[in-house]
Amino acid sequence: MKIAYYPGCTMKTKAANLELAAVEALNVLGVEFTELERWNCCGAVFSLAEDDLIHHVAPVRNLIRAQQEGCETVVTICSQCYNTLARANLLVRGDEEKLDTINRFMDEEPDYDGGIEVVHYLTLLRDQVGWDALKEKVVQPLDGLKVAPFYGCTLLRPDEVSIDPLNEGILEDFLCALGAEVVPFSAATECCGSYQMLAHPEEGMQRAAKVIGSANRAGAEALVLSCPLCEYNLGSRQPEVVAMGEDLEEVPTLYFTQLLGIALGLESDLCRLDLAGRAARDLLTEKNFVAAATV
Amino acid sequence: MEGEPISTPKPVHVPKTIDPVRKRALEKISELSGENVWECMQCGTCSAVCPMVESMGFTTRQGIHYLQFGMVEKVIDARIGEYCASCHSCQVRCPRGIEVPKVFEAVRLLTLRQNEDFIKLNELADETIVGAPQIAMVSAFRKLTA
């Protein structure tokens, strides 16, 4: 199975702290992959209207790029890219007429044949590496770190693209393999406010407050994220969110891939802890997972 | 992990006594969404799980009820489509299998296709433009601008 890695726009700019450790971790774990030579924005959200085919062109074009490179699988790290690519793939696989229209619209490209599988990074780790093998590669177990795993929306919904359709706890299993202590919390699969943080900031921050409050009450030391939009709402905007709630306390946010990088002992510049908040860096040094000098 | 391909649109039920203008509005929602709002049995589960329902003029359940009679303008005025975050919490819990976000995307598009935007780039704060990740900007403008 030849695997293509689709990065997406945010990974190459504002979410280097989500990407770099994840890519190096695949090398350490012995998973062969190639980054797509050419790719474009996936569109960020899946268009839901029956007559809106134009917005499926961007994700399908990326699948054509993977097909051109002889790959069978596309892996993504960003949750929204995963959701958009996987749903567009299912749409055209299930509707010959729409696939034909999109193919004819992109007449400068080879036709997409629907043969690509879109998987999320966590699914790839579970199925290609396995949690036991991952655990064996851990050199810095995250012992005593109480983490709240936050899935958000796009990894789980709708059902046909869920990375955890039977609610088995794929993110929890991943964090346990790294040695962390998973703290269940009720808002793990709720909406963080999404793009409404831009259109309606007050309402967006109220959503984020509910997630942070839930993590507080569960006793989480850190909130683990998989999506740059969740990170913006729950991490970058957290000081504003915490200021609006009476009982809220700041909780450090980290990407799941940063914790993977630390546990595998990757170079600190790959984990990009400099892009995490001060509270997250202090937590990791306090726990002796990273040296203070490296952050 | 990917599942089964998406099913084809469901046939729409239009009550025989409905006003012709509202009948056309209901048919338009059905055409855009591929969903039959008359499948809804008004259980209110969608409203119970909606993260933005407190900001809407009335609940998503009420929104679907108005749409069943083609009263689209009521739902537009309640800003349900504008506030929907497309989180799909309602869809995965709907006991009737209605893809509710598609219905409210259809409502949203009725406004957007009149060339009216719900968000304007020139009104965003500078720190938002600088700080927000690309997927925040792209998704907001994809969902909320014409």
CSV table of C-alpha atoms in Angstrom, one decimal:
chain,number,residue,atom,x,y,z
A,1,MET,CA,0.0,0.0,0.0
A,2,LYS,CA,1.6,3.2,-1.2
A,3,ILE,CA,0.7,6.1,1.1
A,4,ALA,CA,0.6,9.8,0.1
A,5,TYR,CA,0.7,12.5,2.8
A,6,TYR,CA,-1.6,15.5,2.2
A,7,PRO,CA,-0.5,18.4,4.4
A,8,GLY,CA,-3.0,21.2,3.8
A,9,CYS,CA,-2.6,24.9,4.1
A,10,THR,CA,-2.5,25.4,7.8
A,11,MET,CA,0.0,22.7,8.4
A,12,LYS,CA,2.6,24.5,6.3
A,13,THR,CA,2.1,27.8,8.1
A,14,LYS,CA,0.4,28.3,11.5
A,15,ALA,CA,0.3,24.7,12.6
A,16,ALA,CA,3.9,23.6,12.1
A,17,ASN,CA,3.6,22.3,15.7
A,18,LEU,CA,0.9,19.9,14.5
A,19,GLU,CA,2.9,18.7,11.5
A,20,LEU,CA,6.6,18.4,12.0
A,21,ALA,CA,6.7,15.8,14.8
A,22,ALA,CA,4.0,13.8,13.1
A,23,VAL,CA,6.0,13.4,9.9
A,24,GLU,CA,9.2,12.5,11.7
A,25,ALA,CA,7.3,10.0,13.9
A,26,LEU,CA,6.3,8.1,10.8
A,27,ASN,CA,9.9,7.7,9.9
A,28,VAL,CA,10.8,6.5,13.4
A,29,LEU,CA,7.9,4.1,13.4
A,30,GLY,CA,8.9,2.7,10.0
A,31,VAL,CA,5.8,3.8,8.0
A,32,GLU,CA,6.8,4.5,4.4
A,33,PHE,CA,5.0,7.5,2.8
A,34,THR,CA,5.6,10.3,0.4
A,35,GLU,CA,4.4,13.9,0.7
A,36,LEU,CA,2.3,14.9,-2.3
A,37,GLU,CA,4.4,16.9,-4.7
A,38,ARG,CA,1.5,19.0,-5.8
A,39,TRP,CA,-1.6,19.8,-3.7
A,40,ASN,CA,-4.1,22.6,-3.1
A,41,CYS,CA,-6.4,23.7,-0.4
A,42,CYS,CA,-9.1,21.1,0.3
A,43,GLY,CA,-11.7,23.7,0.9
A,44,ALA,CA,-11.7,23.4,4.7
A,45,VAL,CA,-15.4,22.5,4.9
A,46,PHE,CA,-17.5,20.0,2.9
A,47,SER,CA,-20.2,21.6,0.9
A,48,LEU,CA,-23.7,20.2,1.8
A,49,ALA,CA,-25.8,21.5,-1.0
A,50,GLU,CA,-27.0,19.0,-3.7
A,51,ASP,CA,-26.3,21.4,-6.5
A,52,ASP,CA,-22.9,22.7,-5.3
A,53,LEU,CA,-20.4,20.6,-7.2
A,54,ILE,CA,-17.8,23.3,-7.7
A,55,HIS,CA,-16.7,23.1,-4.1
A,56,HIS,CA,-15.9,19.4,-4.5
A,57,VAL,CA,-13.4,20.1,-7.2
A,58,ALA,CA,-10.6,21.1,-4.8
A,59,PRO,CA,-10.7,18.0,-2.7
A,60,VAL,CA,-11.1,15.7,-5.7
A,61,ARG,CA,-8.2,17.4,-7.4
A,62,ASN,CA,-6.0,16.4,-4.5
A,63,LEU,CA,-7.2,12.8,-4.8
A,64,ILE,CA,-6.3,12.9,-8.5
A,65,ARG,CA,-2.8,14.0,-7.4
A,66,ALA,CA,-2.4,11.0,-5.2
A,67,GLN,CA,-3.7,8.8,-8.0
A,68,GLN,CA,-1.2,10.3,-10.4
A,69,GLU,CA,1.6,9.4,-8.0
A,70,GLY,CA,0.5,5.8,-7.9
A,71,CYS,CA,-0.8,5.9,-4.3
A,72,GLU,CA,-3.7,3.9,-2.9
A,73,THR,CA,-4.0,5.8,0.4
A,74,VAL,CA,-4.0,9.5,1.4
A,75,VAL,CA,-3.3,10.3,5.0
A,76,THR,CA,-4.0,13.7,6.6
A,77,ILE,CA,-3.2,15.1,10.0
A,78,CYS,CA,-5.5,18.1,10.1
A,79,SER,CA,-9.0,17.0,11.2
A,80,GLN,CA,-10.8,19.4,8.8
A,81,CYS,CA,-8.7,18.3,5.8
A,82,TYR,CA,-9.5,14.7,6.7
A,83,ASN,CA,-13.2,15.3,6.9
A,84,THR,CA,-13.4,17.3,3.7
A,85,LEU,CA,-11.3,14.9,1.6
A,86,ALA,CA,-13.0,11.7,3.0
A,87,ARG,CA,-16.5,13.1,2.4
A,88,ALA,CA,-15.8,14.3,-1.1
A,89,ASN,CA,-14.3,10.9,-1.8
A,90,LEU,CA,-17.4,9.1,-0.6
A,91,LEU,CA,-19.7,11.5,-2.5
A,92,VAL,CA,-18.1,10.8,-5.9
A,93,ARG,CA,-17.7,7.1,-5.2
A,94,GLY,CA,-21.4,6.9,-4.5
A,95,ASP,CA,-22.6,9.1,-7.4
A,96,GLU,CA,-21.4,8.4,-10.9
A,97,GLU,CA,-23.1,11.4,-12.4
A,98,LYS,CA,-21.4,13.8,-10.0
A,99,LEU,CA,-18.0,12.1,-10.5
A,100,ASP,CA,-18.4,12.3,-14.3
A,101,THR,CA,-19.4,16.0,-14.1
A,102,ILE,CA,-16.4,16.9,-11.9
A,103,ASN,CA,-14.0,14.8,-14.1
A,104,ARG,CA,-15.3,16.6,-17.2
A,105,PHE,CA,-15.0,20.0,-15.5
A,106,MET,CA,-11.3,19.2,-14.8
A,107,ASP,CA,-10.6,18.1,-18.4
A,108,GLU,CA,-6.9,19.1,-18.1
A,109,GLU,CA,-6.6,16.4,-15.4
A,110,PRO,CA,-6.8,12.6,-15.6
A,111,ASP,CA,-10.2,11.3,-14.5
A,112,TYR,CA,-10.5,10.3,-10.8
A,113,ASP,CA,-11.5,6.7,-10.5
A,114,GLY,CA,-12.6,6.7,-6.9
A,115,GLY,CA,-9.8,4.3,-5.9
A,116,ILE,CA,-8.1,6.3,-3.2
A,117,GLU,CA,-8.7,5.6,0.5
A,118,VAL,CA,-8.6,8.7,2.8
A,119,VAL,CA,-7.4,8.0,6.3
A,120,HIS,CA,-6.6,10.1,9.3
A,121,TYR,CA,-3.1,9.9,10.9
A,122,LEU,CA,-4.5,8.2,14.1
A,123,THR,CA,-6.1,5.5,12.0
A,124,LEU,CA,-2.9,5.0,10.2
A,125,LEU,CA,-1.0,4.7,13.5
A,126,ARG,CA,-3.5,2.2,14.9
A,127,ASP,CA,-3.7,0.0,11.7
A,128,GLN,CA,-0.2,0.2,10.4
A,129,VAL,CA,1.8,0.4,13.6
A,130,GLY,CA,-0.4,-0.7,16.4
A,131,TRP,CA,-0.6,0.6,19.9
A,132,ASP,CA,1.7,-2.1,21.4
A,133,ALA,CA,4.4,-1.4,18.8
A,134,LEU,CA,4.0,2.4,19.4
A,135,LYS,CA,4.4,1.8,23.2
A,136,GLU,CA,7.6,-0.1,22.6
A,137,LYS,CA,9.1,2.9,20.7
A,138,VAL,CA,8.3,5.3,23.5
A,139,VAL,CA,11.5,6.5,25.2
A,140,GLN,CA,9.9,9.2,27.3
A,141,PRO,CA,6.7,7.9,28.8
A,142,LEU,CA,4.3,10.7,29.7
A,143,ASP,CA,3.8,9.2,33.2
A,144,GLY,CA,1.5,11.2,35.5
A,145,LEU,CA,0.3,13.6,32.8
A,146,LYS,CA,-3.4,14.0,33.1
A,147,VAL,CA,-4.7,14.8,29.6
A,148,ALA,CA,-8.2,15.4,28.3
A,149,PRO,CA,-8.6,14.1,24.7
A,150,PHE,CA,-10.6,16.5,22.6
A,151,TYR,CA,-12.0,15.1,19.3
A,152,GLY,CA,-14.2,18.0,18.3
A,153,CYS,CA,-16.6,17.5,15.4
A,154,THR,CA,-14.7,16.6,12.2
A,155,LEU,CA,-12.9,13.4,13.3
A,156,LEU,CA,-16.2,11.8,14.4
A,157,ARG,CA,-19.1,13.3,12.4
A,158,PRO,CA,-20.8,12.4,10.2
A,159,ASP,CA,-20.8,8.6,11.0
A,160,GLU,CA,-19.5,7.6,7.5
A,161,VAL,CA,-16.2,9.3,8.0
A,162,SER,CA,-15.8,8.8,11.8
A,163,ILE,CA,-12.3,7.6,12.8
A,164,ASP,CA,-13.9,5.9,15.8
A,165,PRO,CA,-17.4,4.7,14.7
A,166,LEU,CA,-17.8,2.3,17.6
A,167,ASN,CA,-16.7,4.8,20.2
A,168,GLU,CA,-13.7,2.6,21.2
A,169,GLY,CA,-11.6,5.6,22.1
A,170,ILE,CA,-8.9,5.8,19.4
A,171,LEU,CA,-7.4,9.0,20.8
A,172,GLU,CA,-7.5,7.6,24.4
A,173,ASP,CA,-5.7,4.4,23.3
A,174,PHE,CA,-3.1,6.6,21.5
A,175,LEU,CA,-2.5,8.7,24.6
A,176,CYS,CA,-2.4,5.6,26.9
A,177,ALA,CA,0.3,4.1,24.5
A,178,LEU,CA,2.4,7.2,25.2
A,179,GLY,CA,2.0,6.6,29.0
A,180,ALA,CA,-0.3,9.5,29.7
A,181,GLU,CA,-3.2,9.3,32.1
A,182,VAL,CA,-6.5,9.9,30.2
A,183,VAL,CA,-9.1,12.0,32.0
A,184,PRO,CA,-12.6,11.5,30.6
A,185,PHE,CA,-14.6,14.7,30.2
A,186,SER,CA,-18.0,15.3,28.9
A,187,ALA,CA,-17.2,17.8,26.2
A,188,ALA,CA,-14.7,15.6,24.4
A,189,THR,CA,-16.8,15.4,21.2
A,190,GLU,CA,-18.6,18.7,21.3
A,191,CYS,CA,-18.2,21.7,19.0
A,192,CYS,CA,-15.4,24.2,19.9
A,193,GLY,CA,-17.2,27.1,18.2
A,194,SER,CA,-15.7,26.3,14.8
A,195,TYR,CA,-15.7,29.1,12.2
A,196,GLN,CA,-18.4,30.9,14.2
A,197,MET,CA,-15.5,32.3,16.3
A,198,LEU,CA,-14.9,34.7,13.4
A,199,ALA,CA,-18.5,35.5,12.5
A,200,HIS,CA,-20.0,35.5,16.0
A,201,PRO,CA,-17.0,35.7,18.5
A,202,GLU,CA,-19.1,36.0,21.6
A,203,GLU,CA,-21.1,32.9,20.8
A,204,GLY,CA,-18.0,31.1,19.7
A,205,MET,CA,-16.3,31.9,23.0
A,206,GLN,CA,-19.3,30.7,24.9
A,207,ARG,CA,-18.8,27.3,23.2
A,208,ALA,CA,-15.1,27.3,23.9
A,209,ALA,CA,-15.9,28.1,27.6
A,210,LYS,CA,-18.0,25.0,27.9
A,211,VAL,CA,-15.2,22.8,26.6
A,212,ILE,CA,-12.6,24.4,28.9
A,213,GLY,CA,-15.0,24.3,31.9
A,214,SER,CA,-15.6,20.6,31.3
A,215,ALA,CA,-11.8,19.9,31.1
A,216,ASN,CA,-11.3,22.0,34.4
A,217,ARG,CA,-14.0,20.0,36.2
A,218,ALA,CA,-12.4,16.7,35.1
A,219,GLY,CA,-9.1,17.7,36.6
A,220,ALA,CA,-7.2,17.8,33.3
A,221,GLU,CA,-3.7,19.2,33.3
A,222,ALA,CA,-3.7,19.6,29.5
A,223,LEU,CA,-6.2,19.6,26.7
A,224,VAL,CA,-5.1,17.4,23.7
A,225,LEU,CA,-6.2,18.7,20.3
A,226,SER,CA,-6.0,17.4,16.7
A,227,CYS,CA,-7.3,20.4,14.7
A,228,PRO,CA,-5.8,23.9,14.1
A,229,LEU,CA,-9.3,25.5,14.3
A,230,CYS,CA,-9.9,23.9,17.7
A,231,GLU,CA,-6.5,25.1,18.7
A,232,TYR,CA,-7.3,28.7,17.7
A,233,ASN,CA,-10.6,28.6,19.6
A,234,LEU,CA,-9.5,26.7,22.7
A,235,GLY,CA,-5.8,27.7,22.8
A,236,SER,CA,-5.0,31.0,21.1
A,237,ARG,CA,-8.3,32.6,22.2
A,238,GLN,CA,-8.3,30.9,25.6
A,239,PRO,CA,-7.2,34.0,27.7
A,240,GLU,CA,-10.3,35.8,26.4
A,241,VAL,CA,-12.5,32.8,26.9
A,242,VAL,CA,-11.3,32.2,30.5
A,243,ALA,CA,-11.8,35.9,31.3
A,244,MET,CA,-15.5,35.7,30.4
A,245,GLY,CA,-16.3,32.8,32.7
A,246,GLU,CA,-16.3,33.1,36.5
A,247,ASP,CA,-15.2,29.6,37.3
A,248,LEU,CA,-12.8,28.9,34.4
A,249,GLU,CA,-9.1,28.2,34.8
A,250,GLU,CA,-6.5,28.2,32.1
A,251,VAL,CA,-5.7,24.7,30.8
A,252,PRO,CA,-2.6,24.2,28.6
A,253,THR,CA,-3.4,23.0,25.1
A,254,LEU,CA,-1.1,20.7,23.1
A,255,TYR,CA,-1.5,18.9,19.8
A,256,PHE,CA,-1.5,15.1,20.0
A,257,THR,CA,1.4,15.0,17.7
A,258,GLN,CA,3.5,17.2,20.0
A,259,LEU,CA,3.0,14.6,22.7
A,260,LEU,CA,3.9,11.9,20.3
A,261,GLY,CA,7.1,13.7,19.4
A,262,ILE,CA,8.1,14.1,23.1
A,263,ALA,CA,7.3,10.5,23.9
A,264,LEU,CA,9.4,9.3,21.0
A,265,GLY,CA,12.3,11.5,22.0
A,266,LEU,CA,12.3,13.6,18.8
A,267,GLU,CA,14.3,16.7,18.6
A,268,SER,CA,12.6,19.6,20.5
A,269,ASP,CA,12.6,21.8,17.4
A,270,LEU,CA,10.3,19.3,15.7
A,271,CYS,CA,7.8,19.4,18.5
A,272,ARG,CA,7.7,23.2,18.1
A,273,LEU,CA,6.8,23.8,21.7
A,274,ASP,CA,7.7,27.5,21.1
A,275,LEU,CA,4.3,27.7,19.3
A,276,ALA,CA,2.5,26.2,22.3
A,277,GLY,CA,1.4,28.5,25.2
A,278,ARG,CA,3.7,29.3,28.1
A,279,ALA,CA,1.5,27.2,30.4
A,280,ALA,CA,2.0,24.1,28.2
A,281,ARG,CA,5.8,24.6,28.2
A,282,ASP,CA,5.8,25.1,31.9
A,283,LEU,CA,3.8,21.9,32.4
A,284,LEU,CA,6.1,19.8,30.3
A,285,THR,CA,9.2,21.1,32.0
A,286,GLU,CA,7.6,20.7,35.5
A,287,LYS,CA,6.9,17.1,34.6
A,288,ASN,CA,10.5,16.7,33.4
A,289,PHE,CA,9.4,15.6,29.9
A,290,VAL,CA,11.5,18.2,28.3
A,291,ALA,CA,14.5,20.2,29.5
A,292,ALA,CA,13.7,23.8,30.3
A,293,ALA,CA,16.6,25.0,28.1
A,294,THR,CA,14.9,23.5,25.0
A,295,VAL,CA,11.7,25.4,25.4
B,1,MET,CA,-11.9,5.1,8.3
B,2,GLU,CA,-14.4,5.6,5.5
B,3,GLY,CA,-17.8,3.9,5.5
B,4,GLU,CA,-20.5,3.2,2.9
B,5,PRO,CA,-21.1,5.6,0.1
B,6,ILE,CA,-23.7,8.3,0.7
B,7,SER,CA,-27.2,7.4,-0.2
B,8,THR,CA,-29.3,9.1,-2.9
B,9,PRO,CA,-31.7,12.0,-2.0
B,10,LYS,CA,-35.0,11.0,-0.4
B,11,PRO,CA,-38.3,11.8,-2.1
B,12,VAL,CA,-40.0,14.9,-0.7
B,13,HIS,CA,-43.5,14.9,0.7
B,14,VAL,CA,-45.5,18.0,0.0
B,15,PRO,CA,-48.9,18.5,1.7
B,16,LYS,CA,-51.8,19.0,-0.8
B,17,THR,CA,-53.2,21.9,1.1
B,18,ILE,CA,-50.1,24.1,1.2
B,19,ASP,CA,-50.1,27.6,-0.3
B,20,PRO,CA,-48.4,27.5,-3.8
B,21,VAL,CA,-45.7,30.0,-2.8
B,22,ARG,CA,-44.8,28.0,0.3
B,23,LYS,CA,-44.9,24.8,-1.7
B,24,ARG,CA,-42.3,26.1,-4.0
B,25,ALA,CA,-40.2,27.2,-1.0
B,26,LEU,CA,-40.4,23.7,0.5
B,27,GLU,CA,-39.5,22.1,-2.8
B,28,LYS,CA,-36.5,24.5,-3.1
B,29,ILE,CA,-35.3,23.4,0.4
B,30,SER,CA,-35.7,19.8,-0.7
B,31,GLU,CA,-33.9,20.3,-4.0
B,32,LEU,CA,-30.9,22.0,-2.3
B,33,SER,CA,-30.6,19.7,0.7
B,34,GLY,CA,-31.8,16.4,-0.7
B,35,GLU,CA,-33.7,15.9,2.5
B,36,ASN,CA,-37.4,15.4,3.2
B,37,VAL,CA,-38.3,17.6,6.2
B,38,TRP,CA,-41.6,15.7,6.5
B,39,GLU,CA,-39.6,12.8,7.8
B,40,CYS,CA,-39.2,14.8,11.0
B,41,MET,CA,-41.4,13.7,13.9
B,42,GLN,CA,-40.6,16.7,16.1
B,43,CYS,CA,-38.8,14.9,18.9
B,44,GLY,CA,-36.5,17.9,19.5
B,45,THR,CA,-33.3,15.9,19.8
B,46,CYS,CA,-31.6,18.2,17.3
B,47,SER,CA,-32.4,21.2,19.5
B,48,ALA,CA,-31.2,19.4,22.6
B,49,VAL,CA,-27.7,18.8,21.1
B,50,CYS,CA,-27.3,22.0,19.0
B,51,PRO,CA,-24.3,24.0,20.4
B,52,MET,CA,-25.6,27.2,19.0
B,53,VAL,CA,-29.3,26.9,19.7
B,54,GLU,CA,-29.3,29.5,22.4
B,55,SER,CA,-28.3,32.1,19.8
B,56,MET,CA,-31.0,31.3,17.3
B,57,GLY,CA,-34.4,33.0,17.3
B,58,PHE,CA,-36.0,29.6,17.9
B,59,THR,CA,-34.9,26.0,18.1
B,60,THR,CA,-33.9,23.8,15.2
B,61,ARG,CA,-36.9,21.6,15.9
B,62,GLN,CA,-39.2,24.6,15.4
B,63,GLY,CA,-37.2,25.5,12.3
B,64,ILE,CA,-37.9,22.2,10.7
B,65,HIS,CA,-41.5,22.5,11.7
B,66,TYR,CA,-41.8,25.9,9.9
B,67,LEU,CA,-40.0,24.4,6.9
B,68,GLN,CA,-42.5,21.5,6.7
B,69,PHE,CA,-45.1,24.2,5.8
B,70,GLY,CA,-42.7,26.1,3.5
B,71,MET,CA,-42.3,29.0,5.9
B,72,VAL,CA,-38.7,29.6,5.0
B,73,GLU,CA,-38.7,33.3,5.8
B,74,LYS,CA,-39.4,32.6,9.5
B,75,VAL,CA,-36.4,30.3,9.6
B,76,ILE,CA,-34.2,32.9,7.9
B,77,ASP,CA,-35.3,35.5,10.4
B,78,ALA,CA,-34.5,33.2,13.3
B,79,ARG,CA,-30.9,33.1,11.8
B,80,ILE,CA,-30.7,29.3,12.2
B,81,GLY,CA,-28.7,28.9,9.0
B,82,GLU,CA,-26.4,31.7,9.9
B,83,TYR,CA,-25.6,30.3,13.4
B,84,CYS,CA,-25.3,26.7,12.4
B,85,ALA,CA,-21.7,25.6,12.9
B,86,SER,CA,-22.1,22.4,10.8
B,87,CYS,CA,-20.9,20.3,13.7
B,88,HIS,CA,-23.3,17.5,12.7
B,89,SER,CA,-24.3,16.8,16.3
B,90,CYS,CA,-27.9,16.8,15.3
B,91,GLN,CA,-27.4,14.6,12.2
B,92,VAL,CA,-25.8,11.7,14.1
B,93,ARG,CA,-28.5,11.7,16.7
B,94,CYS,CA,-31.6,12.2,14.5
B,95,PRO,CA,-33.8,9.1,15.0
B,96,ARG,CA,-35.4,9.7,11.6
B,97,GLY,CA,-32.0,9.8,9.8
B,98,ILE,CA,-32.5,13.4,8.6
B,99,GLU,CA,-29.2,15.1,7.6
B,100,VAL,CA,-30.3,18.3,9.4
B,101,PRO,CA,-27.1,20.3,8.6
B,102,LYS,CA,-28.0,19.9,4.9
B,103,VAL,CA,-31.4,21.4,5.5
B,104,PHE,CA,-30.0,24.5,7.3
B,105,GLU,CA,-27.3,24.8,4.6
B,106,ALA,CA,-30.1,25.1,2.1
B,107,VAL,CA,-31.7,27.8,4.2
B,108,ARG,CA,-28.4,29.6,4.5
B,109,LEU,CA,-27.9,29.4,0.7
B,110,LEU,CA,-31.2,31.1,0.0
B,111,THR,CA,-29.7,34.2,1.6
B,112,LEU,CA,-26.2,33.8,0.2
B,113,ARG,CA,-27.5,33.3,-3.3
B,114,GLN,CA,-29.2,36.7,-3.0
B,115,ASN,CA,-25.6,38.0,-2.7
B,116,GLU,CA,-25.9,38.8,0.9
B,117,ASP,CA,-23.0,37.9,3.2
B,118,PHE,CA,-23.2,36.9,6.9
B,119,ILE,CA,-19.6,37.9,7.5
B,120,LYS,CA,-17.5,40.7,6.0
B,121,LEU,CA,-13.7,40.6,5.7
B,122,ASN,CA,-13.3,44.3,6.2
B,123,GLU,CA,-15.1,44.1,9.5
B,124,LEU,CA,-12.8,41.5,11.0
B,125,ALA,CA,-10.3,42.7,13.7
B,126,ASP,CA,-6.7,42.9,12.5
B,127,GLU,CA,-5.6,40.5,15.2
B,128,THR,CA,-8.2,38.0,14.0
B,129,ILE,CA,-6.9,38.2,10.4
B,130,VAL,CA,-3.3,37.8,11.7
B,131,GLY,CA,-4.0,35.1,14.3
B,132,ALA,CA,-6.7,32.9,12.8
B,133,PRO,CA,-5.5,29.8,11.0
B,134,GLN,CA,-6.2,29.4,7.3
B,135,ILE,CA,-8.9,26.8,7.9
B,136,ALA,CA,-10.8,29.2,10.1
B,137,MET,CA,-10.8,31.9,7.4
B,138,VAL,CA,-11.6,29.6,4.6
B,139,SER,CA,-14.4,27.7,6.4
B,140,ALA,CA,-16.0,30.9,7.6
B,141,PHE,CA,-16.0,32.5,4.2
B,142,ARG,CA,-17.1,29.3,2.5
B,143,LYS,CA,-20.1,28.9,4.8
B,144,LEU,CA,-21.0,32.5,5.4
B,145,THR,CA,-20.4,34.5,2.2
B,146,ALA,CA,-22.0,34.5,-1.2
